[in-house]
Structure formats: structure tokens, C-alpha cells
Coordinates of C-alpha atoms in Angstrom, one line a residue:
X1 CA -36.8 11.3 3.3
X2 CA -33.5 12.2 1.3
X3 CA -31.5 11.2 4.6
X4 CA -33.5 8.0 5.1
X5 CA -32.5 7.2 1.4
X6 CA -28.8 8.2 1.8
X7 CA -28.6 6.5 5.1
X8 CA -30.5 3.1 3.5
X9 CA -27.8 3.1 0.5
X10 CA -24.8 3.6 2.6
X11 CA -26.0 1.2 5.1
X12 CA -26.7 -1.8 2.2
X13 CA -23.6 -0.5 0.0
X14 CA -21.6 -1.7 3.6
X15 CA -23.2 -4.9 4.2
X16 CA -22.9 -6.0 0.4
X17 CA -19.5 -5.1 0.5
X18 CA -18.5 -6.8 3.5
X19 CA -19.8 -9.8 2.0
X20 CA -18.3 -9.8 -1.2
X21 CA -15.2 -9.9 0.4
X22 CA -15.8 -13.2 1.1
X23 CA -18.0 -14.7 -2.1
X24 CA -15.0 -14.2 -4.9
X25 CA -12.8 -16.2 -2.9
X26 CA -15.2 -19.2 -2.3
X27 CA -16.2 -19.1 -5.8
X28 CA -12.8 -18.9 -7.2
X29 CA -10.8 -21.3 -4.8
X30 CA -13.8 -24.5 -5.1
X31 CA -12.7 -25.2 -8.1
X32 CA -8.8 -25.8 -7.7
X33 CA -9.8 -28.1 -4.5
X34 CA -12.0 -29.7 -6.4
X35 CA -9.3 -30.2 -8.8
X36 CA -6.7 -31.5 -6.4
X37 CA -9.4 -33.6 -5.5
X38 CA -9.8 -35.0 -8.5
X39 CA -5.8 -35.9 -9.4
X40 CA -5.7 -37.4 -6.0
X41 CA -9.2 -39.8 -7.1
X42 CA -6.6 -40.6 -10.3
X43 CA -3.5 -40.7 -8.7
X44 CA -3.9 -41.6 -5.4
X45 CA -0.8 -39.7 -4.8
X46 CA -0.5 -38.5 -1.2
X47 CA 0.6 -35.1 -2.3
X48 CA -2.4 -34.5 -3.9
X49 CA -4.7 -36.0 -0.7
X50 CA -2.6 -33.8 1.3
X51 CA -3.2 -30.3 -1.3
X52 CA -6.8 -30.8 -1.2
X53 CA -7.0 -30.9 2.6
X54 CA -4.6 -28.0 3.5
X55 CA -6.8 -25.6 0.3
X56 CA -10.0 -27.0 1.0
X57 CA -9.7 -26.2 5.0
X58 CA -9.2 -22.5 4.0
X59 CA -12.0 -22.7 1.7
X60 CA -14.2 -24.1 4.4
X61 CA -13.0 -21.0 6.9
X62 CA -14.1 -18.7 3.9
X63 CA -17.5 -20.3 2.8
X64 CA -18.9 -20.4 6.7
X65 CA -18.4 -16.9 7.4
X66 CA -19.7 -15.8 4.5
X67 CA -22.8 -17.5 4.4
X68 CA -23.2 -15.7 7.5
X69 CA -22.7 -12.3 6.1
X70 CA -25.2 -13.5 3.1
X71 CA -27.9 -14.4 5.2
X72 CA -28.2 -10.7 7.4
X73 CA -28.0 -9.3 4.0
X74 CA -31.2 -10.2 2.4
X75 CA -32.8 -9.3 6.1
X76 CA -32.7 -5.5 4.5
X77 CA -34.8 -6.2 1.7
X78 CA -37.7 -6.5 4.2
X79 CA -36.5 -3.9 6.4
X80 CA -34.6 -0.8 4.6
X81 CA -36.2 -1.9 1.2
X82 CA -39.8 -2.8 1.8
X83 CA -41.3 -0.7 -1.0
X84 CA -38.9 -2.4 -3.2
X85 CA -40.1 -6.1 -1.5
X86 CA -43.7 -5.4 -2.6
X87 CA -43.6 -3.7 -6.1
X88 CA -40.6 -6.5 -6.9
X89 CA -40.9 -9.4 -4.5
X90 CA -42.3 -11.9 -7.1
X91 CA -39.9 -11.8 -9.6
X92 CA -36.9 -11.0 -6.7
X93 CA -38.1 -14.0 -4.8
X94 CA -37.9 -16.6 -6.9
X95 CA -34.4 -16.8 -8.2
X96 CA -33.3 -16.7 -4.4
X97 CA -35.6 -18.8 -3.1
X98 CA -34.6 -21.4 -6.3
X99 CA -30.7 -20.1 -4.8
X100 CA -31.8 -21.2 -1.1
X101 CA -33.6 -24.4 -1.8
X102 CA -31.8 -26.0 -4.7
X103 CA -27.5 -24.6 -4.7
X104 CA -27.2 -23.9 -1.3
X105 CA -28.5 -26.7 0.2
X106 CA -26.7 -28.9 -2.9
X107 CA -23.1 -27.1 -1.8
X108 CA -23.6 -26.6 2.2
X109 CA -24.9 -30.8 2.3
X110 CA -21.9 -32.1 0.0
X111 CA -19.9 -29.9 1.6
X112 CA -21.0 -31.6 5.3
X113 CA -20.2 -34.4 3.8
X114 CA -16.5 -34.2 2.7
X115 CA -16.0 -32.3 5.6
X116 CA -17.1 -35.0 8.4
X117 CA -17.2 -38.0 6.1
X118 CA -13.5 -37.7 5.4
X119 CA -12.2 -40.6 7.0
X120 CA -15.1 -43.5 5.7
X121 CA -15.4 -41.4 2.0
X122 CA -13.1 -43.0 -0.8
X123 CA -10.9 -40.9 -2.7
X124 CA -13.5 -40.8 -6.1
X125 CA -16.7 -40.0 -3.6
X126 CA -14.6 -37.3 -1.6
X127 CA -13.3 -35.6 -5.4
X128 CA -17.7 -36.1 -6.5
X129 CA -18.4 -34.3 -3.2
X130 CA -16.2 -31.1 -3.7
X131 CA -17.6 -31.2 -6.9
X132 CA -20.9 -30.9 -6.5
X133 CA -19.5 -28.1 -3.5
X134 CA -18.3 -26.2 -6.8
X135 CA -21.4 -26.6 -8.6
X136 CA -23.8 -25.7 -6.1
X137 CA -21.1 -22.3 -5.7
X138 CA -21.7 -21.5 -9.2
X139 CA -25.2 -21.8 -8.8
X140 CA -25.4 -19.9 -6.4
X141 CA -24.2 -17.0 -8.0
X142 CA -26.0 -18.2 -11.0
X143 CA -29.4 -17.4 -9.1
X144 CA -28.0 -14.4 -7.3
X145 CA -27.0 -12.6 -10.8
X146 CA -30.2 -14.1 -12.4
X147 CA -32.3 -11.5 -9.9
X148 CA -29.6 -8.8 -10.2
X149 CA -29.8 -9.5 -14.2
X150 CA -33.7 -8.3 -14.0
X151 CA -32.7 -4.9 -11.9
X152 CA -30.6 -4.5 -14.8
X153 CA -32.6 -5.4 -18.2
X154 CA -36.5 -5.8 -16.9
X155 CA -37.8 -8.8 -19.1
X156 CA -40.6 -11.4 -19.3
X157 CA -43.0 -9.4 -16.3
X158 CA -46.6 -8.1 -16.7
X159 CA -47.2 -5.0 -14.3
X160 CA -50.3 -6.0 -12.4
X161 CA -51.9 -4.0 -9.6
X162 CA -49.1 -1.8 -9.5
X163 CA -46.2 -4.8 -8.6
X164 CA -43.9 -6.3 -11.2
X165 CA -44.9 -10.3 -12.0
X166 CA -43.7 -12.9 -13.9
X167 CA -45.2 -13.7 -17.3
X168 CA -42.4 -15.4 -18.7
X169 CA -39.6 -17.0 -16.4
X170 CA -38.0 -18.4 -18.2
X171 CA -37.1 -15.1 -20.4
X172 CA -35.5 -13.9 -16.5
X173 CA -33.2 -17.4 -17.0
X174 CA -32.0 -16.4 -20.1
X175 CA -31.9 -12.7 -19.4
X176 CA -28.4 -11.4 -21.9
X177 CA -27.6 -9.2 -19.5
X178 CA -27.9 -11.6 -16.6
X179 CA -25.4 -14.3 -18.9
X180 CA -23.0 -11.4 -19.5
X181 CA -23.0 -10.7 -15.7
X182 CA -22.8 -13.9 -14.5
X183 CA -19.5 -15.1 -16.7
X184 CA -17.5 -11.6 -16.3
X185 CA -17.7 -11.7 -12.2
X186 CA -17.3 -15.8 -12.0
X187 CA -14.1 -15.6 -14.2
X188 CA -13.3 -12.6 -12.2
X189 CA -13.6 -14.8 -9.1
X190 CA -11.4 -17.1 -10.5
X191 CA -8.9 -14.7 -10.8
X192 CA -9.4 -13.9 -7.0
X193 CA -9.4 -17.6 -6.1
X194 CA -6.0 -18.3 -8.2
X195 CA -4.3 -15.2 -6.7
X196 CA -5.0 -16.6 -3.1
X197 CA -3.3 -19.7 -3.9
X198 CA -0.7 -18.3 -5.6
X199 CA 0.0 -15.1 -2.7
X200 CA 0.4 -18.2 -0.4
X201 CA 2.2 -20.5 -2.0
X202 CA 4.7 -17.8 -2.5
X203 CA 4.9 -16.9 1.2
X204 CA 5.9 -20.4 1.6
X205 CA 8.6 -20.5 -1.1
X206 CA 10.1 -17.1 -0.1
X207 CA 10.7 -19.1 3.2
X208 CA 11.5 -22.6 1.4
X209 CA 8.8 -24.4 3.5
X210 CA 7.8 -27.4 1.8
X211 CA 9.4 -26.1 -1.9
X212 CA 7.8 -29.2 -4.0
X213 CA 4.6 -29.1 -2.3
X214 CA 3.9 -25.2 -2.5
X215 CA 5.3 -25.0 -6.2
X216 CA 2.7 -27.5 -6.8
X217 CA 0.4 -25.2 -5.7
X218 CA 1.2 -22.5 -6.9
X219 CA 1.2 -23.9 -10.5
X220 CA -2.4 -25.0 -10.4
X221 CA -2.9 -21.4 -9.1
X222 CA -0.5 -19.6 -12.2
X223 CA -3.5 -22.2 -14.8
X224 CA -6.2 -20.9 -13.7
X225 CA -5.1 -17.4 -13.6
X226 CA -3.8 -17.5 -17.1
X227 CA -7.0 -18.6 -18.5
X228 CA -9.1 -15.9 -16.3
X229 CA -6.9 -13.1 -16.3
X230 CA -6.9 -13.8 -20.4
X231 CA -10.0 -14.5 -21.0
X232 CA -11.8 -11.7 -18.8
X233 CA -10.6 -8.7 -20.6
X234 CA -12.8 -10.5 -23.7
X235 CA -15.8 -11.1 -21.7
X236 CA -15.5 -7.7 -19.8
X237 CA -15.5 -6.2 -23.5
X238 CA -18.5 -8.0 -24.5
X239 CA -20.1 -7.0 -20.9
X240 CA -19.3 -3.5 -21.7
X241 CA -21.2 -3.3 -25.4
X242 CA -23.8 -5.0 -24.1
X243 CA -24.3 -2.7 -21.0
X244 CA -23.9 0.2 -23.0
X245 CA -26.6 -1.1 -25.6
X246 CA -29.3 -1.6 -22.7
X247 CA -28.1 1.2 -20.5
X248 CA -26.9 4.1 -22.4
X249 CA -26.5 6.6 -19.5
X250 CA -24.3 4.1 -17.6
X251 CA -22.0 3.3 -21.2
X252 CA -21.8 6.9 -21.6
X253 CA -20.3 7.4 -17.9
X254 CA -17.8 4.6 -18.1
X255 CA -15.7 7.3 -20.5
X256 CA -17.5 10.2 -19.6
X257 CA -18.6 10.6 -23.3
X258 CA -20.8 13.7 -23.5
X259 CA -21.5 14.0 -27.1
X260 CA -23.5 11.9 -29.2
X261 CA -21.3 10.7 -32.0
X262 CA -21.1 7.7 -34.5
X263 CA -17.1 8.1 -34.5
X264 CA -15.7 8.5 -31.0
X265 CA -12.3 8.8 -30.2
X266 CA -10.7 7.2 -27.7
X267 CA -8.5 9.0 -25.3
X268 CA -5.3 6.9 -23.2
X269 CA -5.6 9.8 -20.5
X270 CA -8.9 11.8 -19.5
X271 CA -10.1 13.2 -17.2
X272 CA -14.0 14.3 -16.4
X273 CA -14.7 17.7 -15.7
X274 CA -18.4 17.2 -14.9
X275 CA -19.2 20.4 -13.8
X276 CA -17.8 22.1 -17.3
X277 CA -19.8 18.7 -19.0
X278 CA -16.5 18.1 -21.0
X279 CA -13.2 16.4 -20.3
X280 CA -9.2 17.0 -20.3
X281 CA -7.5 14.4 -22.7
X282 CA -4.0 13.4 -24.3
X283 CA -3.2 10.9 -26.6
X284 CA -6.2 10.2 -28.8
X285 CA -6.9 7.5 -30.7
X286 CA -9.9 7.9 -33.9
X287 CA -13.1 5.8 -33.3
X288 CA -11.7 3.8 -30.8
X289 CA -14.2 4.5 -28.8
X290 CA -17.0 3.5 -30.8
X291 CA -15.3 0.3 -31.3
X292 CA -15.3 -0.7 -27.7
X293 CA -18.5 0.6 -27.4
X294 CA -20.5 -1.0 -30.7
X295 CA -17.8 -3.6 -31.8
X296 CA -17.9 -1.6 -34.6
X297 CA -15.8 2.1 -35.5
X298 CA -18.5 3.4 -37.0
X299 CA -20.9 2.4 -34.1
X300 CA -23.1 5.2 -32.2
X301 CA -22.6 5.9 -28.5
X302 CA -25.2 8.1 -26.8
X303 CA -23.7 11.2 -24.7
X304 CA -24.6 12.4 -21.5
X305 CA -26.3 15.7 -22.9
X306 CA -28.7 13.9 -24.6
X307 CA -29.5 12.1 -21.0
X308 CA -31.6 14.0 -18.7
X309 CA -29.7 15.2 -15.6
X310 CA -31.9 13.4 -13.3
X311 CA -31.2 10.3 -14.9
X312 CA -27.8 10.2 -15.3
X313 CA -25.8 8.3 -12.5
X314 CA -22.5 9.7 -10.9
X315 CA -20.1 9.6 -13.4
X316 CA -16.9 10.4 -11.1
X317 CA -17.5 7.2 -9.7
X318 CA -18.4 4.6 -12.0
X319 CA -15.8 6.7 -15.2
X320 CA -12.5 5.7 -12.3
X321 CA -14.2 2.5 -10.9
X322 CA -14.0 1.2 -14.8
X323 CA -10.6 2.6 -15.2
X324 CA -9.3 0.9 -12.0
X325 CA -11.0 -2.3 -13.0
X326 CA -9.6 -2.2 -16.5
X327 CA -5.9 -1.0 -15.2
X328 CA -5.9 -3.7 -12.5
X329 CA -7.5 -6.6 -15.5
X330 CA -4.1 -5.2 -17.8
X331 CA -1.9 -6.4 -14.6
X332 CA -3.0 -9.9 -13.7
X333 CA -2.7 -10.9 -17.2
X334 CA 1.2 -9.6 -17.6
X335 CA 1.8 -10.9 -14.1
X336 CA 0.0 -14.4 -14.6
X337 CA 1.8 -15.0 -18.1
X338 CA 5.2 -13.6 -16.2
X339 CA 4.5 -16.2 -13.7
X340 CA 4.1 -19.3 -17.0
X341 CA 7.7 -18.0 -18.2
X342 CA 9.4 -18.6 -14.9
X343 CA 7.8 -21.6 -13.9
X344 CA 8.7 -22.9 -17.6
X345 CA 12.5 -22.1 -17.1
X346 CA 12.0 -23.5 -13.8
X347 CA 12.9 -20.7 -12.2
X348 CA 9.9 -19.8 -10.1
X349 CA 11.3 -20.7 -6.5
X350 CA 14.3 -18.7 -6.8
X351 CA 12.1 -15.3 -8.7
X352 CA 12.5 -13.2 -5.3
X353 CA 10.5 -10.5 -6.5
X354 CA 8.3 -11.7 -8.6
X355 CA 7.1 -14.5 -5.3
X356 CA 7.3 -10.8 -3.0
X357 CA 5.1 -9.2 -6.0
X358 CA 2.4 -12.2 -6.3
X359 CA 2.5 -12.5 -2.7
X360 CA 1.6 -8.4 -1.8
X361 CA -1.0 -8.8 -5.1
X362 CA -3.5 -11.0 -2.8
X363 CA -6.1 -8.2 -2.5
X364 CA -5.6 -6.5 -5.9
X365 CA -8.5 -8.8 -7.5
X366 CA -10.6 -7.7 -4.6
X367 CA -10.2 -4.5 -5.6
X368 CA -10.9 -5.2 -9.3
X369 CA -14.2 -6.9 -8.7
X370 CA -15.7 -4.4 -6.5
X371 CA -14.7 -1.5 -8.2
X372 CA -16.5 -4.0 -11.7
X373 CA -19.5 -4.0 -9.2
X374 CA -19.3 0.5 -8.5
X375 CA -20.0 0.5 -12.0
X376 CA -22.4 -2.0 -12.8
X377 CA -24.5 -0.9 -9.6
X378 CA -23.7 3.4 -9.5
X379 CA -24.1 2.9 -13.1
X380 CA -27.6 2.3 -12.9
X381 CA -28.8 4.6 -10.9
X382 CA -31.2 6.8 -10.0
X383 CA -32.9 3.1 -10.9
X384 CA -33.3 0.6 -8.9
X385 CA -35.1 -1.7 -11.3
X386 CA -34.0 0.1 -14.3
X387 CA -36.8 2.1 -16.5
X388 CA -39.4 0.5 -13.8
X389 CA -38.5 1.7 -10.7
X390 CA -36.5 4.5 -9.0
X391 CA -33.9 4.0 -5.9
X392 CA -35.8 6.9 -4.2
X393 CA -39.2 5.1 -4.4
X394 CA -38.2 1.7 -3.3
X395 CA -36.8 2.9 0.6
X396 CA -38.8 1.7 3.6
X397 CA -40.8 4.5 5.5
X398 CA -38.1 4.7 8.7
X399 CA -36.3 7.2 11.0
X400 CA -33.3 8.0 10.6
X401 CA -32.2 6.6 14.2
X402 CA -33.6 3.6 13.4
X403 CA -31.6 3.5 10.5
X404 CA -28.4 4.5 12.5
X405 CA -28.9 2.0 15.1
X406 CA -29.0 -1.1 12.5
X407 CA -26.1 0.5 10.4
X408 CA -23.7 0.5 13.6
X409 CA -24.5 -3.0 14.9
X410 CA -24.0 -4.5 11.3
X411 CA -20.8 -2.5 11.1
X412 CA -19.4 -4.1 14.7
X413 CA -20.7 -6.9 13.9
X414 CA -19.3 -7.2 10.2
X415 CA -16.1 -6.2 11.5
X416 CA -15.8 -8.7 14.2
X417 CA -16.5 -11.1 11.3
X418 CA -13.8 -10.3 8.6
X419 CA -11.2 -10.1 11.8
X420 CA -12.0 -13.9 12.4
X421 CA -11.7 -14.5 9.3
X422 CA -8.9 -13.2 8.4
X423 CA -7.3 -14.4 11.7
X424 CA -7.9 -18.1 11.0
X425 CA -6.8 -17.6 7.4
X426 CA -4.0 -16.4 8.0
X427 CA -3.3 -18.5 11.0
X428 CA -3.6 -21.9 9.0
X429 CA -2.2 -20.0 5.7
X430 CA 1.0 -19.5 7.4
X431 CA 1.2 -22.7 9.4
X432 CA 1.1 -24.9 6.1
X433 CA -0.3 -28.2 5.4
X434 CA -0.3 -30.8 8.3
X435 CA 1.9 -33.5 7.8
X436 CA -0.4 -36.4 10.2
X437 CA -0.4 -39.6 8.4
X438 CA -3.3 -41.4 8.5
X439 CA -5.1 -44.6 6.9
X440 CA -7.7 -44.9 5.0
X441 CA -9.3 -47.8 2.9
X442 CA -5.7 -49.4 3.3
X443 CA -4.2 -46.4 1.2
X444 CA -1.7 -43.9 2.7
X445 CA -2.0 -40.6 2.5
X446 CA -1.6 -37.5 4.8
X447 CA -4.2 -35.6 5.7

């Protein structure tokens, strides 16, 4: 059974992480288009018409393929998860069938409609369309968090016949922990979306191609990453306190505190030694800790030793996941408010490195967000639904082979699906906007 459990993990740890290769950039680029849509609705100036279509064709690339990826994925609830289907499947259910009925179908039909409606759509109904694209994206993930927020913090449910059921939804819709989730990864995603538009914009002005329309670009990219980058570090604190609050095991493994103490220290470099239950540090500073911890100095952080071994989750993994995510959060910020002083003292197009720097930087945020997800989800662990539910009680009864025959065909097929994607991104990436002229409503703009 442990094999069957190791294999079902590794299989949907893959699957999820193929697909959120695609989610923070659909969630993060929606609302620039939408944006450019908007100034062109105001302006009608053909450089905007023109940034909307060349952005909002890569977003289009990005969103189809993964909804693809999305849609396998909830296929292993039912088949590598089934104990986990019925003890959880009616407080699980609803958030995504509410996701499915109401936010996708709101983004995928306005997002039909700007595509293939284009050329009969005025300028204000094409910039309402991609916005309600960007608010059925949001949704989405508002939805998707919503049943993640339960796994984390198990509120408003009555245990009945041995299954988890609703007795207060709307306590699940205004789950804390669910709020805290849902802002920390959608600003992160920002971040991711921003960085795109920036990494390609600056391809383009290393080469000079089409300087005014790319610096354009990239400065509605540099906005939105200053505000994210700036304001995710805050929200990532608050995330942190409030995960620590609710789930002391997974606090005390994002520093690898061991001892319960009302005053801890906090240490610039450390190192677990988890075997030895202690760690290797320079470079203390007094009750930090506790400050990012409680909010206050004084504030009480639970150790590790006062955790029960069997309930503590790997804290290798999620103690370096946070440090990763918190090193790479320290960089976007000095490199987005870099990128405001240059553009500033108009000096961007001619900032060789700093373009070469924003330009290699594309998949940092990727990195960032997933390693912010290693922590929220090892974190939890040995829980599935946390206090309620254990990971090794919610695996289907399968064989192994069956296991490794559905983990290699979602691999090749995974694979096969992030090479087309990042083939056609790239491929229209690098090509740059079109420059077709066409008509429409007796106003020119280029398409």
C-alpha cells in the first residue's frame, strides 16, 4: 500500500505541476490585455488595438492548453483518490462544480467571443469582453483556492455517516485561510504575468524591433510588477502568521524551529540538521522570529518537539521551498523598482543588461510560485484534509502497474503539451505584433 501511496502522490504532484505551469501566466497576463483593451476603448489609438491583439494571442495560446491540462487533472480525484472522493466529495464538489458552471463558462464564452467576434465587436464591447475573460480567470482560482482553503482550515461541515458535509457554506466562502491563499498566489501570478511581458518586450528592444511599441509594453509590464512584487512580500507575511496560527507543524518547518519559545530569534543563515533535531546558524537577530511569526516579538511559536513525529511534514523541503520563494520575492521587487528608475530617466531601451537580465528572469516567478505551493501543500502533510483526514487514508485501492501505466501516459502526454506550447509562444513571441491594417466600424487600426 505504501508504494501505491508514493506512486499516487508522485503521479498527482506531476500532473498539478505541469498545469500550473500554465495557470500563473493566464491569470497574470488577462489583466494587462484587458487593460490595453481598455486604453484602446478610450483612445482608439491603433497602438493600443494593435498591443491588445499581439498579448491577448499569446494569452489565448496559454489559456487553451491549459484548460486542457486542468481538465485530466481532476480525472485523478475519482481514480488515484477515490477514498478521498467519498469521505470529501460534498464539500470538494461544490466550489468546482460552482468553478465549472459559473467562471469558466463566464471566461471560455467571452473569451469565444473576442476571439471570433473581433471584426463586428466595437472597441468598448471587445475591452467588456476581455474583461469579463479576467474576471471569470479570477474566479476561477477563487473557487479552486475556496476547495483547497477547506483541505487547509476544515470549517462549517458536520461529519455524517462517516463523510465530511456542508452545514455552513457559506463559512467555506469566507474561509481566512482560503482569503489569505487566494490573494498571495493571484498577486504572485501577477508577478508571473508582468515578467512575461516584460522578458519579451525586452527581447524585442535588445534587437530594436519595433522600439516605441515594445517599450510600451514593457512599461505596462514594469506597473504591474511594481505593485505585485511590493505588495506580495506584505501579503506573503500575513499568509505566513496566519498559516502558522492554524497549522503549527507546517509554521514550525518553514524555519525549522524546534523549540517552543515566546522569543525566537531569527537567524540570516541556517541550516536544518533534522536528524540531530537542531540547526547550524550565523547572524542572529533577537525575537525576530516571533515577530514574523505572531506579528508580535513577544509572540509564541510552537517547535517541532512538541509535534508528534508522525505528524510533522518534511521539513527539508518545505524550510528551502520558503527560503527560495522568499529569496526569489526580495529579487523581483529590487529588479521591478530598477526597471521604474530607468524607464524614468528614459533610459530603458539602451539598459543592455538590465533588458538581458529581465529577459533570462522569465521563469524565475515560476519558480517562486511553485516552490510557495511545496510549502503550503508538503506543509500539510501527513494530512490531506488537515486534523480530518490523513494522505495515507484517502488513496484508491490500485496496483501499482496500474498506477505506472497512467503515470507514463500523463507524463508523454504532458510533455507533448508544454512543447506545443512553448513552441507557439515562442514562435509568435519572437515574430512580434502583425502589422495588417484592417477596418473596422470606419476606424483604423492594425490588428
Amino acid at each position: 500500500m505504501e508504494s501505491v501511496l508514493l506512486l499516487s502522490r508522485i503521479q498527482f504532484g506531476i500532473t498539478i505541476f505541469y498545469h500550473f505551469l500554465f495557470v500563473p501566466l493566464t491569470i497574470g497576463l488577462v489583466i494587462l490585455v484587458a487593460a490595453m483593451e481598455t486604453q484602446h476603448a478610450r483612445t482608439l489609438n491603433p497602438q493600443y488595438r494593435k498591443m491588445a491583439d499581439f498579448w491577448g494571442k499569446l494569452f489565448a495560446i496559454n489559456m487553451v492548453l491549459g484548460i486542457v491540462t486542468g481538465i485530466t487533472m481532476e480525472f485523478q480525484f475519482g481514480t488515484n483518490w477515490s477514498e478521498y472522493s467519498k469521505y470529501m466529495g460534498d464539500i470538494f464538489g461544490s466550489p468546482l462544480a460552482i468553478e465549472a458552471l459559473v467562471a469558466f463558462f463566464l471566461e471560455s464564452t467571452f473569451m469565444g467571443i473576442w476571439l471570433f467576434g473581433k471584426d463586428k465587436l466595437s472597441p468598448k464591447m471587445r475591452a467588456f469582453c476581455f474583461w469579463m475573460v479576467a474576471i471569470g480567470t479570477n474566479l476561477s482560482a477563487l473557487w479552486i483556492i475556496t476547495a483547497n482553503g477547506f483541505m487547509q482550515n476544515p470549517v462549517g461541515y458536520n461529519i455524517v455517516n462517516g463523510r465530511a458535509e456542508i452545514a455552513d457554506f457559506w463559512a467555506i466562502v469566507t474561509n481566512p485561510y482560503a482569503w489569505h491563499i487566494f490573494f498571495h498566489t493571484v498577486i504572485s501570478c501577477y508577478i508571473a504575468g508582468s515578467f512575461f511581458v516584460m522578458a519579451v518586450s525586452a527581447y524585442h528592444l535588445l534587437r530594436k524591433n519595433e522600439v516605441a511599441f515594445f517599450k510600451k509594453s514593457f512599461k505596462y509590464g514594469l506597473i504591474m510588477a511594481v505593485f505585485a512584487a511590493t505588495v506580495t512580500p506584505l501579503i506573503g507575511h500575513q499568509s505566513g502568521v496566519n498559516a502558522a496560527k492554524m497549522q503549527p507543524a507546517k509554521g514550525a518547518a518553514m524555519e525549522a524551529v524546534w523549540e517552543t519559545t515566546d522569543e525566537l530569534d531569527f537567524s540570516i543563515i541556517s541550516v536544518p540538521i533534522p536528524g540531530e533535531e537542531r540547526n547550524f546558524e550565523l547572524f542572529t537577530i533577537p525575537k525576530l522570529g516571533s515577530f514574523f511569526y505572531t506579528n508580535s516579538f513577544d509572540g509564541e511559536v510552537t517547535g517541532l518537539k512538541d509535534i508528534p513525529e508522525e505528524e510533522r511534514p518534511n521539513v527539508p523541503i518545505v524550510f528551502w521551498s520558503f527560503r527560495v520563494m522568499v529569496a526569489l520575492g526580495i529579487f523581483f521587487m529590487m529588479t521591478t523598482w530598477y526597471g521604474v528608475y530607468l524607464y524614468r530617466k528614459n533610459k530603458l531601451e539602451n539598459a543592455t543588461r538590465y533588458l538581458k537580465l529581465t529577459m533570462w528572469s522569465v521563469l524565475l516567478p515560476y519558480i517562486a510560485i511553485n516552490a510557495g505551493w511545496m510549502v503550503a501543500e508538503v506543509g500539510r502533510q501527513p494530512w490531506t484534509v488537515y486534523g480530518l483526514m490523513k494522505t495515507q487514508d484517502a488513496v484508491s485501492p490500485l496496483s501499482t502497474s496500474q498506477i505506472y501505466f497512467s503515470l507514463v501516459g500523463l507524463v508523454l502526454f504532458y510533455t507533448i503539451l508544454l512543447i506545443a506550447d512553448v513552441y507557439l509562444m515562442l514562435k509568435f513571441a519572437k515574430k512580434g505584433p502583425s502589422q495588417q491594417s484592417t477596418k473596422q466600424g470606419g476606424i483604423e487600426h492594425v490588428s
